[in-house]
Short mmCIF file of C-alpha atoms in Angstrom, two decimals:
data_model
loop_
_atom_site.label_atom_id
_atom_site.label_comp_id
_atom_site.label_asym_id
_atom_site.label_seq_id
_atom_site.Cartn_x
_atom_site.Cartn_y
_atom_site.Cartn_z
CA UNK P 1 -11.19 6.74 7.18
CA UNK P 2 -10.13 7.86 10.61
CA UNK P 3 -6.88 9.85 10.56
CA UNK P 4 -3.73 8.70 12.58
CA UNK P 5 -4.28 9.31 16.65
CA UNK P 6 -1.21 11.50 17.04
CA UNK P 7 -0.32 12.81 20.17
CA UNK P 8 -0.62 16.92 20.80
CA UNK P 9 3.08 17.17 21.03
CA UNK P 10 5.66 14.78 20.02
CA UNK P 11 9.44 15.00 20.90
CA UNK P 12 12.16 15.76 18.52
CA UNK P 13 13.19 11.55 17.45
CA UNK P 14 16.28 10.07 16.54
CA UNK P 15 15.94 7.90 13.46
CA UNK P 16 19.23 6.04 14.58
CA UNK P 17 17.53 4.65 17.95
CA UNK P 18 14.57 3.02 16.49
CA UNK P 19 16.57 -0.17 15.80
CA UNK P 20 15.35 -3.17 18.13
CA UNK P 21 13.08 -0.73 20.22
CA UNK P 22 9.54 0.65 20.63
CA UNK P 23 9.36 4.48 19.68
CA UNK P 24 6.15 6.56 20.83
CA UNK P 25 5.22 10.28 20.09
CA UNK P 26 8.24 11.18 18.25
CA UNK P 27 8.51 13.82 15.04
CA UNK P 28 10.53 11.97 12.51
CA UNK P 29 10.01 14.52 10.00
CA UNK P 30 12.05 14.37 6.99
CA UNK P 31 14.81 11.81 8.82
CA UNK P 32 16.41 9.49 6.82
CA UNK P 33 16.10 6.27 7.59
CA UNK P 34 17.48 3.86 4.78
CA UNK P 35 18.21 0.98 7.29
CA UNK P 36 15.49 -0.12 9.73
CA UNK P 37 15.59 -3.14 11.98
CA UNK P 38 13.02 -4.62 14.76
CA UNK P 39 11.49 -1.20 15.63
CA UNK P 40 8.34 -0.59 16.50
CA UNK P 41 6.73 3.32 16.01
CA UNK P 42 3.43 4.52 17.54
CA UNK P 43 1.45 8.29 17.67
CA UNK P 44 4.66 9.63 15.74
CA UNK P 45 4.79 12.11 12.58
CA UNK P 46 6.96 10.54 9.95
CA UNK P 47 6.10 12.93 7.02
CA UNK P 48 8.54 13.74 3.69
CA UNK P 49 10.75 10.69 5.25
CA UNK P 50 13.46 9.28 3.31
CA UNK P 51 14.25 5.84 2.85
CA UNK P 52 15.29 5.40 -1.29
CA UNK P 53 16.25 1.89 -2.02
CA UNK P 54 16.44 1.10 1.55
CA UNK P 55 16.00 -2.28 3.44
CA UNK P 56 13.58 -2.01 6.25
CA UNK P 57 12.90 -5.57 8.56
CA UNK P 58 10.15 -6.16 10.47
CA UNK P 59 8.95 -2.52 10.56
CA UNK P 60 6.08 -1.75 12.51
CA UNK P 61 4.33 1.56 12.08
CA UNK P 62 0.80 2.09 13.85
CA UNK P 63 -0.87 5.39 14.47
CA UNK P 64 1.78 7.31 12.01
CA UNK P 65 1.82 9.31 9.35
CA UNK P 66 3.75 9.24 6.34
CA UNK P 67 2.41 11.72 4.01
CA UNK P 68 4.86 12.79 1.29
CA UNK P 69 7.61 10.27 2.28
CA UNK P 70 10.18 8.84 -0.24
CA UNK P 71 9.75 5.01 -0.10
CA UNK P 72 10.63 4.17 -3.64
CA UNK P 73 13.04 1.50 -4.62
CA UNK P 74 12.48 0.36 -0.59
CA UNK P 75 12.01 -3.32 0.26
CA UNK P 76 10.21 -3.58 3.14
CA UNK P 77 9.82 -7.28 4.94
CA UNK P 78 7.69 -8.69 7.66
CA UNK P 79 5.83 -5.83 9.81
CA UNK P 80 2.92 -3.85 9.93
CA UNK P 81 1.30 -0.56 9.13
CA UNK P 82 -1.58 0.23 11.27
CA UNK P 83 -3.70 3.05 11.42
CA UNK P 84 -1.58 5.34 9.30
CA UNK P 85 -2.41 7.90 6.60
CA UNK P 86 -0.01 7.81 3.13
CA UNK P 87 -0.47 10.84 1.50
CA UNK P 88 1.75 11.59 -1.86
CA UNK P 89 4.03 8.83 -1.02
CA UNK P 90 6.71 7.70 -3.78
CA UNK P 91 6.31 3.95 -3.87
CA UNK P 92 7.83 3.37 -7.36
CA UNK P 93 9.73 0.17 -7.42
CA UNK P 94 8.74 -0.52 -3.92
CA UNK P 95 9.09 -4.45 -2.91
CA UNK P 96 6.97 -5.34 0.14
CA UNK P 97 6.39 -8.79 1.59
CA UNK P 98 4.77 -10.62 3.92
CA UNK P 99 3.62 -6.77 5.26
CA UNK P 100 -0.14 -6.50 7.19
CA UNK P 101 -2.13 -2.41 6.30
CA UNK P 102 -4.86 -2.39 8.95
CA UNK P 103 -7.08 0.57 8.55
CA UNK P 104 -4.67 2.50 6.46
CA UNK P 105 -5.25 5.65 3.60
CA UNK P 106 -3.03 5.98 0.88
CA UNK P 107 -4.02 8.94 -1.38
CA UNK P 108 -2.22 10.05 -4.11
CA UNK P 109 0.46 7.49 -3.91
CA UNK P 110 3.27 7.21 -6.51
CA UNK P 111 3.60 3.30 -6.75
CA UNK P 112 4.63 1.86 -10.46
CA UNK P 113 6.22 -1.02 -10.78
CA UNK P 114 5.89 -2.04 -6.79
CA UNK P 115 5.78 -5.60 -6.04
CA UNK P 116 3.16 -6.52 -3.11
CA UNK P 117 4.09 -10.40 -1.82
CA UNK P 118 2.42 -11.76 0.80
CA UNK P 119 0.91 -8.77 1.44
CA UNK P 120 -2.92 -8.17 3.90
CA UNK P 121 -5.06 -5.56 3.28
CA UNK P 122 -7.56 -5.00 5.33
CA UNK P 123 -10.16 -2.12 6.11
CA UNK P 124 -7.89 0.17 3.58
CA UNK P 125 -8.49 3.13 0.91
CA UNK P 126 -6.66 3.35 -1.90
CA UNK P 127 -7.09 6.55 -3.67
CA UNK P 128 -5.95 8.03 -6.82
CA UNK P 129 -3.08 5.78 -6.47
CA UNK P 130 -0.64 4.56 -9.40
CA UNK P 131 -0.38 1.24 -9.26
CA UNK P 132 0.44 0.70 -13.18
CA UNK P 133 2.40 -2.73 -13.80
CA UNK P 134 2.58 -3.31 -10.46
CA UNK P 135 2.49 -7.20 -9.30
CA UNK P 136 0.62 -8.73 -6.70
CA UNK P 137 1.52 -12.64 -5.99
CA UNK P 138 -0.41 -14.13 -2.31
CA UNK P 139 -1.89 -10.75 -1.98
CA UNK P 140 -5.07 -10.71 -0.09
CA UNK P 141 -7.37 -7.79 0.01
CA UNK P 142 -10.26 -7.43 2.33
CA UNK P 143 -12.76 -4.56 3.01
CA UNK P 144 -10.78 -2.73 1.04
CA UNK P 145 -11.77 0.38 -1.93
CA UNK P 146 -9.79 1.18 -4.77
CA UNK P 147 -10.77 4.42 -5.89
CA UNK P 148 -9.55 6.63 -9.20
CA UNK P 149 -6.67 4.47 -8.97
CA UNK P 150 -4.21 3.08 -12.07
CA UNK P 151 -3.71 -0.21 -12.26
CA UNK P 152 -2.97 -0.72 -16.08
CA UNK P 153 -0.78 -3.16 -17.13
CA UNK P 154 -0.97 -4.59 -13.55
CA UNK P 155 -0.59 -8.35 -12.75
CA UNK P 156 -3.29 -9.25 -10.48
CA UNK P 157 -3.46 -13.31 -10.82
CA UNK P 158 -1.84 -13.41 -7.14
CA UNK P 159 -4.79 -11.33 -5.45
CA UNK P 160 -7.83 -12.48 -3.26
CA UNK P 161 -10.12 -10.60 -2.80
CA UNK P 162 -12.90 -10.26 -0.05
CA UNK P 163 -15.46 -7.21 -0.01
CA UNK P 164 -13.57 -5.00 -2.35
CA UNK P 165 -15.05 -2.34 -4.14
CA UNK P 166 -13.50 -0.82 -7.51
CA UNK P 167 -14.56 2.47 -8.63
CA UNK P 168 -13.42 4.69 -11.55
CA UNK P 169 -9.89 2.68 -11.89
CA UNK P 170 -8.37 2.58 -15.16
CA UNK P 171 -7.76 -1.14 -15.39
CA UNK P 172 -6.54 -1.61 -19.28
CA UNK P 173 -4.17 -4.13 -19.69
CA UNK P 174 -4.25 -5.86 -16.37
CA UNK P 175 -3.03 -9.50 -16.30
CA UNK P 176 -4.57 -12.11 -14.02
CA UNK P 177 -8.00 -10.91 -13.92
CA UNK P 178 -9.28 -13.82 -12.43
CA UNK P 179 -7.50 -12.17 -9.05
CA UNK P 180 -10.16 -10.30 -9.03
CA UNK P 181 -12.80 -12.57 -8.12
CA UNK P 182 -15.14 -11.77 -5.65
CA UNK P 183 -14.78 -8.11 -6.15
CA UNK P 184 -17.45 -5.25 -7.18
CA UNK P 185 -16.50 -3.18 -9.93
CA UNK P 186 -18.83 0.01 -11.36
CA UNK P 187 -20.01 -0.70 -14.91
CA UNK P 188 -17.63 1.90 -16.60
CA UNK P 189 -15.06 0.15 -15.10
CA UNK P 190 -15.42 -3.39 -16.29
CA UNK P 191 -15.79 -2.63 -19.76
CA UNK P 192 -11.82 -2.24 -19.43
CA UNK P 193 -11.60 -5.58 -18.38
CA UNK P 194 -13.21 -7.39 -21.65
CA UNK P 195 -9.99 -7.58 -23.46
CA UNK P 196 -8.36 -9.47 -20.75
CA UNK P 197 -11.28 -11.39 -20.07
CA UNK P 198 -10.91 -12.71 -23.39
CA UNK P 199 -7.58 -13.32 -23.43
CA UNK P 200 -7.56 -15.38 -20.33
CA UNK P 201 -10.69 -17.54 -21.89
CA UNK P 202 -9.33 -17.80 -25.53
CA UNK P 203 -11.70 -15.32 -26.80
CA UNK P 204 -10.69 -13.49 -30.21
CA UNK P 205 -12.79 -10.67 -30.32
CA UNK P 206 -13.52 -9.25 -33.92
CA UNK P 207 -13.60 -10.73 -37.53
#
């Protein structure tokens, strides 16, 4: 996974002019931006940013990183993330919807309880994320890999999925499984996925 094509040196940005513009090269580096609106950021560094239970519309981030931002709590709708590398993020709570991730990394991401609606995936790693009871509903996920990631107690009946690799998840407890149709999951890892197999099909398993 390609890392973010920053520029050599990016001006110092202020987070209260990205509203309704386009924003390029820019260190955003631990602003806080709980309100975003219309804006469009390219080749900028917005690391350990702040945004807790904030409201961010058609956000557009492509070419950015966000490693060890504060999302959590933040409902993000409409817009894009492109391109950008999520390192030690704090998703918890997080509601996104009808967002497109386009050749993104998130590593190490903090994202319990998130909601994912509407949501595209495409050509993204997801690794040693914590995506326990977290809900996906009209989710699609293509070319992706989900890697040492949590997803127990997840709801999964809204995914599709399209060339997606599992591998070592911990996937007890997951609801929907049928969402994840289509995908290829490592041996160890299905064996997780018998109980709710079972459930789903009627299947008491035991005497």
């Amino acid at each position: 996974m390609p890392e973010p094509a920053l520029p050599p040196h990016l001006e110092p940005g202020d987070a209260a002019a990205l509203d309704d513009a386009t924003t390029v090269g820019v260190d955003l580096t631990g602003a806080v931006l709980p309100a975003v609106r219309e804006a469009q950021v390219e080749g900028s560094d917005l690391g350990r940013v702040r945004a807790v239970g904030g409201a961010w519309e058609r956000v557009t981030l492509a070419d950015c990183r966000l490693d060890g931002a504060d999302l959590a709590n933040v409902v993000w709708r409409g817009g894009s993330l492109l391109r950008c590398s999520l390192r030690e993020v704090r998703m918890t709570g997080a509601l996104l919807t009808e967002v497109r991730l386009r050749s993104v990394l998130l590593q190490g991401v903090q994202a319990t309880l998130s909601t994912w609606h509407g949501v595209q995936l495409r050509g993204a790693v997801l690794r040693g994320c914590d995506l326990s009871e977290a809900t996906f509903t009209d989710t699609v996920l293509e070319e992706v890999l989900l890697e040492d990631c949590v997803l127990t107690g997840a709801q999964l009946s809204g995914l599709r999925c399209r060339d997606v690799r599992l591998r070592g998840c911990r996937l007890d407890g997951v609801g929907g499984v049928a969402g994840l149709r289509g995908a290829r999951i490592a041996e160890e890892d299905a064996l997780a996925l018998l109980p709710a197999l079972a459930r789903e099909l009627g299947i008491t398993i035991g005497g």
